[in-house]
Amino acid sequence: MYDHSHQFEQVSRTISTRTRPFFSNISSPITLFRNSTGKPRRVRFGIVLPAICLFLYLLCLINSLLYGLFFGPSRNSSNNDRRPAGHGPVKPPTWLDRGDISEMEMRPVEGTNMTTAILLSWERMDSLKEIVVHLCPHVMFKEIMIWNNKVDIHLEEKMFNCPKVKVFNSPNNMFFVARYMACAMASSPYCYFQDDDWKIHYLRSMYANFLRHPQFLHTDTNSDVWALTNWRWCFFEDEVNMHSCFSWLGTGSLATRDSVVKFLKQASVTDMDPLEFAYGDMYFSTFLNQVPYQLENYLEELVDPAKDEAAFSKGSSGKSRNKEYMHKAAQKAWDALKRKDPEFEQEELHPTYLQRDVRSPCADDRCLMISNKHPFPDVRMFKYRPYIDIEEMEKIHTLYEDPSIYIRYPFSKAVDGMENTAYKSTQPIAQGDYIGLDMLLEIDRKIEYRLLYQMGDQWIKNAKLEVAGSDAVYRTIPLQYTCKDIRNMDYNGKITLNIEHAFLNRARDNLIFDKKEVDKLEYDLDVDKDDDDDEEEEQNLNQNQNGQQSPKKIPELSYYEDYGWRTQCKFVVHEASKFRFMRLVSGQDEAYPFVVYDLGWKVI
Ligand SMILES: *[C@@H]1O[C@H](CO)[C@@H](O)[C@H](O)[C@H]1NC(C)=O
């Protein structure tokens, strides 16, 4: 199934004949674009095309019928994290109340027409069309360029109901490198990439952050992959100025055309062979030698992975091949940095990955969650060595810090508009730690914020409210809040409000927050736990309920467990001088981590 060897030979031949003129011509990518989108190449497909379309249409129809029958309702109800699919720019989910604003209000327009969307098409015509429908209304896109890698299908612009579409039918399957070729040809300064098996909902918020920091590749991924690309797949070595992490581009990414053109030059100076060149995706982010600015959120997959045989990176053979090329890319980057190749950036640009605070898009793409709390230790502690392969690196990192807690409670859970999911930091709160929102543009509306959390009472009492304009220079403003306890309707355990309060408000000095938290959590999540344990626990709790509260009697609960009550606090920000960023800064070290069920807002 993954036997591409004959295709690779073809690719090698094509690439070597195509890249030579390309590299010599690299200073004028626009010329190349005009040349290559001249006239349609295959007239003979004029007759076959309707037949193919009809076949695809029927296939799509049958597929969707079968899919609906077998997977439709059960899939949605069985998984809370699945959001319903929508068309066009993300509409506010019905559960998210932003108050009285229209669809277009408080939407940034900065960067209009400055980006070209590059879509690679392998096979899935139906999902490609769906993606085009989804991307087309976004004003950031000047063009949507479809690079058709599937040689036996001829695509035409009129097949897509979007005036921005430009089609390029590749004479050969160019694999991933087609992205970079297409971007180098683009007539806009920025490129957006995605594969045809994902639907990316958070374009505008990612773009807002990209416009602030265009020097960094921006990518969008889920917490699982975020934990790989920000911890286990990072390559740092100060002696050669290496500071890069691998990141996929297929789940939504933004880069400057300049960085892509530079990558094509890097491919030439590092003697990448045609096969490596075809796997360009495994090299691009690492060669940039800057940690990608990566946002974390829920991803919607358009194709059922279990049934999808065409997906390139899936399956164990796909995975190990990817890691092999990821490894080669890191080795090549290390070599180039060691010999101080001028095509490779030596300097680590600011903000470095530890200085960044933008984390996750809000569920309706109208804001970004910010926090300075980094979930993993500084990756610099592991020096990259070219003889350590990726599997080994993953093991070393996981042994030091298991990312599973972060994966389960990532940043995005604070802004997904759902009250039963939470962001829980992997470390206790320290003085100066903050959580907040980037509203994407400067606003002067009156905004009521609502925070739903499970943390001690003194947190909000000690917190400072800060706001900033587009320059992100913060000023402190008065924080007037009202809080109340909200019942968690899903909780059916035995912890009462008093016990929970006593636990969360314990004096800091009799507290240990360490890795045992995780063990306690595993215990609490175990639904089939012994009845004996339950009884014992019950007795403990009864004592606490009836007797006087004493710190010694408080049962050893876990900060990560969701108990019967959460605190809901509301406060209003209304700045005549406008603001874009809002954050709550912790006033002191606390014993507990951030446990934020929701950070929402609405116009009042
Ligand atoms: C963006 O491009 C479209 C189509 O060419 C044009 O109608 C529109 O005015 C442009 N917008 C801006 C802000 O340049």
Coordinates of C-alpha atoms and ligand atoms in Angstrom, one line a residue:
M1 CA 0.0 0.0 0.0
Y2 CA 2.8 2.4 0.8
D3 CA 4.9 1.1 -2.0
H4 CA 5.7 4.3 -3.7
S5 CA 9.1 3.3 -5.1
H6 CA 8.1 3.5 -8.8
Q7 CA 6.5 6.9 -8.1
F8 CA 9.6 8.1 -6.3
E9 CA 11.7 7.3 -9.3
Q10 CA 9.4 9.3 -11.4
V11 CA 9.5 12.1 -8.8
S12 CA 13.2 12.1 -8.7
R13 CA 13.4 12.5 -12.4
T14 CA 10.8 15.2 -12.5
I15 CA 12.2 17.0 -9.5
S16 CA 15.7 17.1 -10.8
T17 CA 14.6 18.4 -14.2
R18 CA 12.1 20.8 -12.7
T19 CA 14.1 22.1 -9.7
R20 CA 17.2 23.2 -11.6
P21 CA 15.5 25.8 -13.7
F22 CA 13.4 26.6 -10.6
F23 CA 16.4 27.3 -8.4
S24 CA 18.1 29.4 -11.1
N25 CA 14.9 31.3 -11.4
I26 CA 14.1 31.6 -7.7
S27 CA 14.4 35.4 -7.5
S28 CA 11.3 35.8 -9.7
P29 CA 8.7 33.3 -8.5
I30 CA 5.9 35.3 -10.1
T31 CA 7.2 34.5 -13.6
L32 CA 7.2 30.9 -12.8
F33 CA 3.6 31.1 -11.8
R34 CA 2.5 32.7 -15.0
N35 CA 4.4 30.1 -17.0
S36 CA 3.0 27.2 -15.2
T37 CA -0.7 28.2 -15.3
G38 CA -0.8 28.8 -19.0
K39 CA -3.2 26.6 -20.8
P40 CA -5.0 23.4 -19.7
R41 CA -2.6 20.5 -20.4
R42 CA -4.8 17.5 -21.0
V43 CA -7.5 17.9 -23.7
R44 CA -8.1 14.2 -23.8
F45 CA -9.8 14.4 -20.3
G46 CA -12.5 16.5 -21.8
I47 CA -14.6 13.3 -22.5
V48 CA -13.5 11.3 -19.5
L49 CA -14.0 14.2 -17.0
P50 CA -17.9 14.0 -16.9
A51 CA -17.7 10.3 -16.3
I52 CA -15.2 10.8 -13.5
C53 CA -17.3 13.5 -12.0
L54 CA -20.4 11.3 -12.1
F55 CA -18.5 8.4 -10.6
L56 CA -17.1 10.6 -7.8
Y57 CA -20.5 12.1 -7.2
L58 CA -22.1 8.7 -6.8
L59 CA -19.2 7.5 -4.7
C60 CA -19.6 10.5 -2.5
L61 CA -23.4 10.0 -2.3
I62 CA -23.1 6.4 -1.3
N63 CA -20.3 7.1 1.1
S64 CA -22.2 9.8 2.9
L65 CA -25.4 7.6 3.0
L66 CA -23.5 4.7 4.5
Y67 CA -21.6 7.0 6.8
G68 CA -24.8 8.6 8.1
L69 CA -26.3 5.2 8.7
F70 CA -23.5 3.7 10.6
F71 CA -21.6 6.6 12.2
G72 CA -23.9 9.7 12.1
P73 CA -25.8 10.0 15.4
S74 CA -23.6 7.7 17.6
R75 CA -20.5 9.5 16.7
N76 CA -21.8 12.9 17.9
S77 CA -23.4 11.7 21.1
S78 CA -20.5 9.4 22.1
N79 CA -17.9 12.1 22.0
N80 CA -18.4 15.5 23.7
D81 CA -15.4 16.9 22.0
R82 CA -16.8 16.6 18.5
R83 CA -18.3 19.8 17.4
P84 CA -20.9 19.9 14.7
A85 CA -19.5 20.7 11.2
G86 CA -20.5 24.1 9.9
H87 CA -19.9 26.0 6.6
G88 CA -18.2 29.3 6.0
P89 CA -16.4 31.2 8.8
V90 CA -17.1 29.7 12.2
K91 CA -20.5 30.6 13.4
P92 CA -20.8 31.0 17.2
P93 CA -21.8 27.6 18.5
T94 CA -25.4 27.8 19.9
W95 CA -24.1 27.3 23.5
L96 CA -21.8 30.3 23.2
D97 CA -23.5 33.5 24.1
R98 CA -21.5 36.6 23.0
G99 CA -24.3 39.0 23.7
D100 CA -25.8 41.4 21.2
I101 CA -23.3 41.5 18.3
S102 CA -23.7 40.8 14.7
E103 CA -21.7 38.2 12.8
M104 CA -19.4 40.9 11.3
E105 CA -18.9 43.1 14.4
M106 CA -15.7 42.7 16.3
R107 CA -14.1 40.8 13.5
P108 CA -10.7 42.0 12.5
V109 CA -10.0 42.8 8.8
E110 CA -6.3 43.4 9.1
G111 CA -4.3 41.5 6.5
T112 CA -7.1 41.3 4.0
N113 CA -6.0 39.7 0.6
M114 CA -2.5 39.1 1.9
T115 CA -2.6 35.3 2.0
T116 CA -2.8 32.5 -0.6
A117 CA -4.3 29.3 0.6
I118 CA -2.4 26.3 -0.8
L119 CA -4.4 23.1 -1.0
L120 CA -2.9 19.8 -2.1
S121 CA -5.2 17.3 -3.6
W122 CA -4.5 13.6 -3.5
E123 CA -7.8 11.9 -4.0
R124 CA -10.6 13.3 -1.9
M125 CA -12.5 15.5 -4.3
D126 CA -15.5 15.7 -1.9
S127 CA -13.5 17.0 1.0
L128 CA -11.5 19.3 -1.2
K129 CA -14.7 21.0 -2.3
E130 CA -15.9 21.2 1.3
I131 CA -12.6 22.9 2.3
V132 CA -12.9 25.4 -0.5
V133 CA -16.4 26.3 0.5
H134 CA -15.1 26.7 4.0
L135 CA -12.1 28.9 3.1
C136 CA -13.6 31.0 0.3
P137 CA -15.5 33.6 2.5
H138 CA -12.4 34.5 4.5
V139 CA -11.2 37.9 3.4
M140 CA -7.6 37.1 4.3
F141 CA -7.3 34.9 1.2
K142 CA -6.5 36.5 -2.1
E143 CA -6.4 33.2 -3.9
I144 CA -7.0 29.6 -3.2
M145 CA -4.5 27.6 -5.1
I146 CA -5.2 23.9 -5.6
W147 CA -2.2 21.8 -6.6
N148 CA -3.5 18.6 -8.0
N149 CA -1.0 15.9 -7.3
K150 CA -3.3 13.2 -8.7
V151 CA -2.1 12.8 -12.2
D152 CA -5.1 10.8 -13.6
I153 CA -7.6 13.4 -12.4
H154 CA -7.9 16.7 -14.2
L155 CA -9.2 19.6 -12.1
E156 CA -10.7 22.8 -13.3
E157 CA -11.5 26.1 -11.6
K158 CA -15.1 25.9 -12.5
M159 CA -15.5 22.7 -10.5
F160 CA -15.2 24.8 -7.4
N161 CA -17.8 27.4 -6.6
C162 CA -15.4 30.1 -5.6
P163 CA -13.9 32.9 -7.7
K164 CA -10.6 32.8 -5.8
V165 CA -9.7 29.3 -6.9
K166 CA -6.7 28.7 -9.2
V167 CA -5.9 25.1 -10.2
F168 CA -2.6 23.7 -11.1
N169 CA -2.6 20.2 -12.4
S170 CA 0.8 18.8 -11.6
P171 CA 2.4 16.6 -14.3
N172 CA 3.5 14.2 -11.5
N173 CA 2.8 13.5 -7.9
M174 CA 5.2 16.0 -6.2
F175 CA 4.2 14.9 -2.8
F176 CA 4.6 17.4 0.0
V177 CA 7.1 19.6 -1.8
A178 CA 4.2 20.8 -4.0
R179 CA 3.2 23.1 -1.1
Y180 CA 6.4 25.0 -1.2
M181 CA 6.5 25.2 -5.0
A182 CA 3.0 26.6 -5.0
C183 CA 3.7 29.1 -2.2
A184 CA 6.8 30.3 -3.9
M185 CA 4.6 31.1 -7.0
A186 CA 2.0 32.9 -4.9
S187 CA 1.3 36.6 -5.5
S188 CA 0.8 37.4 -1.8
P189 CA 3.3 37.7 1.0
Y190 CA 1.8 34.9 3.1
C191 CA 0.7 31.4 2.5
Y192 CA -1.7 29.2 4.3
F193 CA -1.4 25.4 4.1
Q194 CA -3.6 22.5 5.0
D195 CA -4.2 18.9 3.9
D196 CA -7.5 17.8 2.3
D197 CA -8.5 15.6 5.3
W198 CA -9.0 18.3 7.9
K199 CA -11.4 21.1 8.4
I200 CA -9.8 24.0 10.2
H201 CA -12.2 26.2 12.2
Y202 CA -9.9 28.8 13.7
L203 CA -8.4 30.6 10.8
R204 CA -9.1 34.2 11.8
S205 CA -7.7 33.9 15.3
M206 CA -4.5 32.1 14.1
Y207 CA -4.1 34.8 11.5
A208 CA -4.5 37.6 14.0
N209 CA -1.5 36.1 15.9
F210 CA 0.4 35.4 12.8
L211 CA 0.1 39.1 11.8
R212 CA 1.7 40.0 15.2
H213 CA 4.5 37.5 14.7
P214 CA 5.0 36.8 11.0
Q215 CA 8.6 35.8 11.6
F216 CA 7.3 32.5 13.0
L217 CA 5.6 29.6 11.2
H218 CA 2.2 29.3 12.8
T219 CA 0.6 25.9 13.1
D220 CA -2.7 24.7 14.5
T221 CA -3.0 21.2 16.1
N222 CA -4.6 19.2 18.8
S223 CA -3.2 18.7 22.3
D224 CA -1.8 15.3 21.5
V225 CA 0.4 16.6 18.7
W226 CA 1.1 19.8 20.6
A227 CA 2.8 17.7 23.3
L228 CA 5.0 16.1 20.7
T229 CA 5.9 19.2 18.7
N230 CA 6.6 21.3 21.8
W231 CA 8.4 18.8 23.9
R232 CA 9.4 15.5 22.4
W233 CA 10.1 16.6 18.8
C234 CA 12.3 19.6 19.7
F235 CA 15.9 19.9 18.7
F236 CA 18.0 22.3 20.9
E237 CA 21.8 22.6 21.0
D238 CA 23.2 26.0 22.1
E239 CA 26.7 25.3 20.8
V240 CA 25.5 25.3 17.2
N241 CA 22.6 27.7 17.8
M242 CA 20.0 25.0 17.1
H243 CA 16.6 25.9 18.4
S244 CA 13.9 24.1 16.4
C245 CA 10.9 21.9 16.8
F246 CA 9.3 19.7 14.2
S247 CA 5.7 20.6 13.3
W248 CA 3.1 19.3 10.8
L249 CA 1.6 21.8 8.4
G250 CA -1.4 19.7 7.3
T251 CA -3.7 20.7 10.1
G252 CA -3.6 24.4 9.2
S253 CA -0.5 26.6 9.1
L254 CA 0.7 30.0 8.0
A255 CA 4.1 31.0 6.8
T256 CA 5.7 33.9 4.8
R257 CA 6.4 33.3 1.2
D258 CA 10.0 34.5 1.9
S259 CA 10.5 31.7 4.4
V260 CA 9.3 29.2 1.8
V261 CA 11.6 30.5 -0.9
K262 CA 14.4 30.3 1.6
F263 CA 13.5 26.7 2.3
L264 CA 13.8 25.8 -1.3
K265 CA 17.3 27.3 -1.3
Q266 CA 18.1 25.4 1.9
A267 CA 17.0 22.2 0.1
S268 CA 19.7 22.9 -2.5
V269 CA 22.5 23.9 -0.1
T270 CA 21.9 20.8 2.1
D271 CA 22.0 18.4 -0.9
M272 CA 18.6 17.0 -0.2
D273 CA 18.1 14.1 -2.5
P274 CA 14.9 14.1 -4.6
L275 CA 13.3 11.6 -2.2
E276 CA 14.0 13.8 0.8
F277 CA 12.7 16.8 -1.3
A278 CA 9.5 15.0 -1.9
Y279 CA 9.1 14.7 1.9
G280 CA 9.5 18.5 2.3
D281 CA 7.0 18.6 5.2
M282 CA 9.4 16.7 7.4
Y283 CA 12.1 19.3 6.8
F284 CA 10.4 22.7 6.6
S285 CA 9.7 23.6 10.2
T286 CA 13.1 22.1 11.4
F287 CA 15.0 24.0 8.8
L288 CA 13.5 27.3 9.9
N289 CA 15.4 26.8 13.2
Q290 CA 12.7 28.6 15.1
V291 CA 10.1 26.9 17.2
P292 CA 6.8 27.2 15.4
Y293 CA 4.2 29.3 17.1
Q294 CA 1.7 26.6 17.7
L295 CA -1.9 26.9 18.7
E296 CA -3.7 24.1 20.3
N297 CA -7.4 23.1 19.8
Y298 CA -9.8 20.5 18.7
L299 CA -9.4 19.3 15.1
E300 CA -12.1 18.1 12.9
E301 CA -11.1 15.2 10.6
L302 CA -13.0 15.1 7.4
V303 CA -12.2 11.5 6.6
D304 CA -12.7 8.5 8.9
P305 CA -9.1 7.5 9.7
A306 CA -10.0 3.8 10.1
K307 CA -11.4 3.6 6.6
D308 CA -9.0 6.0 5.0
E309 CA -6.3 4.1 3.2
A310 CA -5.0 7.0 1.3
A311 CA -3.9 9.1 4.3
F312 CA -0.2 9.5 3.9
S313 CA 1.1 9.8 7.5
K314 CA -1.1 7.2 9.0
G315 CA -0.5 3.6 9.9
S316 CA 2.6 2.4 11.5
S317 CA 4.7 2.2 8.4
G318 CA 3.7 5.8 7.6
K319 CA 4.7 6.9 11.1
S320 CA 8.1 5.3 11.2
R321 CA 8.9 6.6 7.7
N322 CA 7.9 10.1 8.9
K323 CA 10.2 9.8 11.9
E324 CA 13.0 8.6 9.8
Y325 CA 12.7 11.8 7.6
M326 CA 12.2 13.9 10.7
H327 CA 15.5 12.6 12.0
K328 CA 17.3 13.2 8.7
A329 CA 16.0 16.8 8.7
A330 CA 17.3 17.4 12.2
Q331 CA 20.7 15.9 11.2
K332 CA 20.9 18.1 8.1
A333 CA 19.9 21.2 10.0
W334 CA 22.5 20.4 12.7
D335 CA 25.2 20.0 10.0
A336 CA 24.3 23.2 8.3
L337 CA 24.3 25.1 11.6
K338 CA 27.6 23.6 12.6
R339 CA 29.2 24.9 9.4
K340 CA 27.4 28.2 9.9
D341 CA 25.6 28.0 6.5
P342 CA 24.3 31.5 5.8
E343 CA 20.9 30.0 4.6
F344 CA 20.2 28.9 8.1
E345 CA 19.1 31.4 10.8
Q346 CA 21.4 31.3 13.8
E347 CA 19.7 33.8 16.0
E348 CA 16.7 32.7 18.1
L349 CA 14.0 35.2 17.3
H350 CA 11.8 36.8 20.0
P351 CA 9.5 36.0 21.5
T352 CA 11.2 32.6 22.1
Y353 CA 8.8 29.7 22.7
L354 CA 9.1 30.2 26.5
Q355 CA 8.2 33.9 26.2
R356 CA 5.1 33.3 24.2
D357 CA 1.7 33.2 25.8
V358 CA -0.9 32.8 23.0
R359 CA -2.3 29.2 23.4
S360 CA -5.7 28.4 21.9
P361 CA -8.4 29.8 19.7
C362 CA -11.9 30.3 21.3
A363 CA -14.6 28.0 20.0
D364 CA -16.1 30.6 17.8
D365 CA -12.8 31.9 16.4
R366 CA -13.4 35.3 18.1
C367 CA -10.6 35.3 20.6
L368 CA -7.4 33.5 21.7
M369 CA -6.7 32.2 25.2
I370 CA -3.4 33.5 26.6
S371 CA -1.3 32.2 29.5
N372 CA 2.3 32.4 30.4
K373 CA 2.1 28.9 32.0
H374 CA 4.1 26.5 29.9
P375 CA 3.1 22.9 30.4
F376 CA 6.5 21.3 29.9
P377 CA 10.0 21.9 31.3
D378 CA 12.5 23.9 29.2
V379 CA 13.4 21.6 26.3
R380 CA 16.9 23.1 26.3
M381 CA 17.9 20.7 29.0
F382 CA 18.2 18.0 26.4
K383 CA 21.1 18.7 24.0
Y384 CA 20.4 17.5 20.5
R385 CA 22.7 14.8 19.3
P386 CA 22.6 13.7 15.6
Y387 CA 22.9 10.1 16.5
I388 CA 19.8 10.0 18.7
D389 CA 16.8 9.0 16.6
I390 CA 13.3 10.3 17.1
E391 CA 11.9 7.2 19.0
E392 CA 14.8 7.5 21.4
M393 CA 14.1 11.3 21.9
E394 CA 10.5 10.6 22.6
K395 CA 11.4 8.1 25.3
I396 CA 13.9 10.4 27.0
H397 CA 11.5 13.2 27.1
T398 CA 8.5 11.2 28.2
L399 CA 10.6 9.6 31.0
Y400 CA 11.5 13.0 32.3
E401 CA 8.0 14.5 32.0
D402 CA 5.0 12.5 30.9
P403 CA 2.8 14.8 28.8
S404 CA -0.5 12.9 29.4
I405 CA -1.9 15.3 32.0
Y406 CA -1.5 18.2 29.6
I407 CA -2.9 16.2 26.8
R408 CA -6.0 15.5 28.8
Y409 CA -6.5 19.0 30.1
P410 CA -5.1 21.4 27.5
F411 CA -5.5 25.2 27.2
S412 CA -8.3 25.0 24.7
K413 CA -10.6 23.4 27.2
A414 CA -10.9 26.8 28.9
V415 CA -12.3 28.5 25.8
D416 CA -14.2 25.7 24.1
G417 CA -17.5 27.1 25.4
M418 CA -18.2 23.9 27.4
E419 CA -18.5 23.9 31.2
N420 CA -17.6 20.2 31.7
T421 CA -14.2 20.4 30.2
A422 CA -11.3 22.2 31.9
Y423 CA -7.8 23.5 31.3
K424 CA -5.6 22.3 34.2
S425 CA -2.1 23.4 34.4
T426 CA 0.6 20.8 35.0
Q427 CA 2.2 23.0 37.8
P428 CA 0.8 25.0 40.7
I429 CA 0.2 28.7 40.2
A430 CA 3.1 31.0 40.8
Q431 CA 3.0 34.7 41.5
G432 CA 2.7 36.5 38.2
D433 CA 1.1 33.6 36.3
Y434 CA -1.8 34.7 34.3
I435 CA -4.7 33.6 32.1
G436 CA -6.6 35.9 29.8
L437 CA -7.8 36.6 26.3
D438 CA -6.7 38.2 23.1
M439 CA -9.8 39.7 21.6
L440 CA -8.0 39.9 18.2
L441 CA -8.5 43.6 17.7
E442 CA -8.9 46.8 19.8
I443 CA -12.4 47.2 21.1
D444 CA -14.3 49.8 23.1
R445 CA -17.4 47.7 23.8
K446 CA -18.5 46.9 27.3
I447 CA -17.5 43.3 27.9
E448 CA -18.6 41.1 30.7
Y449 CA -16.1 38.3 31.4
R450 CA -17.0 35.1 33.2
L451 CA -14.6 32.7 34.8
L452 CA -15.6 29.3 36.0
Y453 CA -12.9 27.6 38.0
Q454 CA -12.0 25.2 40.8
M455 CA -9.3 27.0 42.8
G456 CA -8.9 28.5 46.3
D457 CA -11.0 31.6 47.3
Q458 CA -7.9 33.8 47.7
W459 CA -6.9 33.5 44.1
I460 CA -9.3 36.1 42.7
K461 CA -8.9 38.2 45.8
N462 CA -5.2 38.5 45.1
A463 CA -5.5 38.7 41.3
K464 CA -4.8 41.8 39.3
L465 CA -6.8 42.8 36.2
E466 CA -4.6 44.1 33.4
V467 CA -5.5 45.2 29.9
A468 CA -3.5 46.3 26.9
G469 CA -4.0 47.7 23.4
S470 CA -2.5 46.1 20.2
D471 CA 1.0 46.9 21.5
A472 CA 0.5 44.4 24.4
V473 CA 1.8 46.9 26.9
Y474 CA -0.4 46.1 29.9
R475 CA -1.8 48.5 32.5
T476 CA -3.6 47.6 35.7
I477 CA -7.3 48.5 36.0
P478 CA -9.6 48.0 39.0
L479 CA -11.1 44.6 39.3
Q480 CA -14.6 44.5 40.7
Y481 CA -16.0 41.0 40.6
T482 CA -19.0 39.0 41.9
C483 CA -18.6 35.4 42.6
K484 CA -20.8 32.5 43.5
D485 CA -20.7 28.7 43.8
I486 CA -22.1 26.8 40.9
R487 CA -23.1 23.2 41.2
N488 CA -21.6 20.7 38.9
M489 CA -24.6 18.7 37.8
D490 CA -22.6 15.9 36.5
Y491 CA -20.9 15.2 39.9
N492 CA -22.4 12.3 41.8
G493 CA -19.6 11.7 44.3
K494 CA -19.6 12.4 48.1
I495 CA -17.6 15.5 48.5
T496 CA -19.6 18.4 49.9
L497 CA -19.2 22.1 49.2
N498 CA -17.6 22.5 52.7
I499 CA -15.1 19.8 52.2
E500 CA -14.2 21.0 48.8
H501 CA -13.7 24.6 50.1
A502 CA -11.7 23.4 53.1
F503 CA -9.5 21.4 50.7
L504 CA -8.9 24.2 48.2
N505 CA -8.3 26.8 50.9
R506 CA -5.9 24.8 53.0
A507 CA -2.9 26.7 54.3
R508 CA -0.2 26.6 51.7
D509 CA 2.5 25.3 54.1
N510 CA 0.9 21.9 54.7
L511 CA 0.7 21.2 51.0
I512 CA 2.6 19.2 48.6
F513 CA 1.9 19.4 45.0
D514 CA 3.9 16.9 43.1
K515 CA 3.6 13.9 40.8
K516 CA 1.3 12.2 43.3
E517 CA -1.4 14.4 42.0
V518 CA -1.4 12.4 38.9
D519 CA -1.6 9.1 40.8
K520 CA -4.5 10.4 42.9
L521 CA -6.3 11.4 39.7
E522 CA -5.8 7.9 38.2
Y523 CA -7.4 6.6 41.3
D524 CA -10.3 9.0 41.2
L525 CA -11.0 8.3 37.6
D526 CA -11.2 4.6 38.2
V527 CA -14.9 4.0 38.1
D528 CA -14.7 0.3 39.2
K529 CA -12.8 1.1 42.4
D530 CA -13.3 -1.2 45.4
D531 CA -16.4 -0.7 47.5
D532 CA -14.3 -1.0 50.6
D533 CA -12.4 2.1 49.6
D534 CA -15.6 3.9 49.1
E535 CA -16.9 3.1 52.5
E536 CA -13.7 4.2 54.1
E537 CA -13.8 7.4 52.2
E538 CA -17.4 8.0 53.2
Q539 CA -16.6 7.6 56.9
N540 CA -13.8 10.1 56.5
L541 CA -16.1 12.5 54.9
N542 CA -18.8 12.1 57.4
Q543 CA -16.4 13.0 60.2
N544 CA -15.6 16.1 58.4
Q545 CA -19.1 17.1 57.7
N546 CA -20.3 16.6 61.3
G547 CA -17.2 17.6 63.2
Q548 CA -15.4 20.9 63.2
Q549 CA -13.3 21.6 60.2
S550 CA -9.7 20.7 60.9
P551 CA -7.0 20.7 58.3
K552 CA -5.8 17.3 59.4
K553 CA -9.1 15.7 58.7
I554 CA -9.4 17.0 55.2
P555 CA -9.2 13.9 52.9
E556 CA -6.4 13.8 50.4
L557 CA -8.3 15.0 47.4
S558 CA -6.9 15.7 44.0
Y559 CA -6.8 19.2 42.5
Y560 CA -7.4 17.6 39.1
E561 CA -10.7 15.9 40.1
D562 CA -13.9 17.7 39.2
Y563 CA -15.9 17.9 42.4
G564 CA -19.5 19.1 43.1
W565 CA -18.9 22.8 43.0
R566 CA -17.0 25.4 40.9
T567 CA -16.6 29.1 41.5
Q568 CA -18.1 31.4 38.9
C569 CA -16.8 35.0 38.9
K570 CA -18.0 37.8 36.6
F571 CA -16.3 41.2 36.0
V572 CA -16.7 43.9 33.4
V573 CA -14.1 45.7 31.3
H574 CA -15.0 48.9 29.5
E575 CA -12.2 51.0 28.3
A576 CA -12.9 54.2 26.4
S577 CA -9.3 54.1 25.1
K578 CA -9.9 50.6 23.7
F579 CA -8.2 47.3 24.6
R580 CA -7.3 44.1 22.9
F581 CA -5.7 42.0 25.6
M582 CA -7.2 41.2 29.0
R583 CA -5.5 39.1 31.7
L584 CA -5.9 38.1 35.3
V585 CA -2.5 38.0 37.0
S586 CA -2.0 35.8 40.1
G587 CA -0.9 37.8 43.1
Q588 CA 0.9 35.1 45.0
D589 CA 2.2 31.5 44.8
E590 CA -0.6 29.0 45.3
A591 CA -0.8 25.4 46.2
Y592 CA -3.1 24.5 43.4
P593 CA -2.8 24.6 39.6
F594 CA -5.0 26.6 37.3
V595 CA -8.3 24.6 36.9
V596 CA -10.4 26.7 34.5
Y597 CA -13.6 25.2 33.2
D598 CA -14.5 28.3 31.2
L599 CA -13.2 31.7 30.3
G600 CA -16.0 33.4 28.4
W601 CA -17.2 36.8 27.5
K602 CA -20.2 38.7 26.1
V603 CA -21.0 42.2 25.0
I604 CA -23.4 43.9 27.5
Ligands
LIG1 C1 -9.5 42.1 -1.8 O1 -9.7 41.5 -3.1 C2 -11.0 41.6 -3.6 C3 -11.0 40.8 -4.9 O2 -10.0 41.2 -5.7 C4 -11.4 43.0 -3.7 O3 -12.8 43.1 -4.2 C5 -11.3 43.7 -2.4 O4 -11.6 45.1 -2.5 C6 -9.9 43.6 -1.8 N1 -10.0 44.1 -0.5 C7 -9.0 44.9 0.0 C8 -9.2 45.4 1.4 O5 -8.0 45.1 -0.6

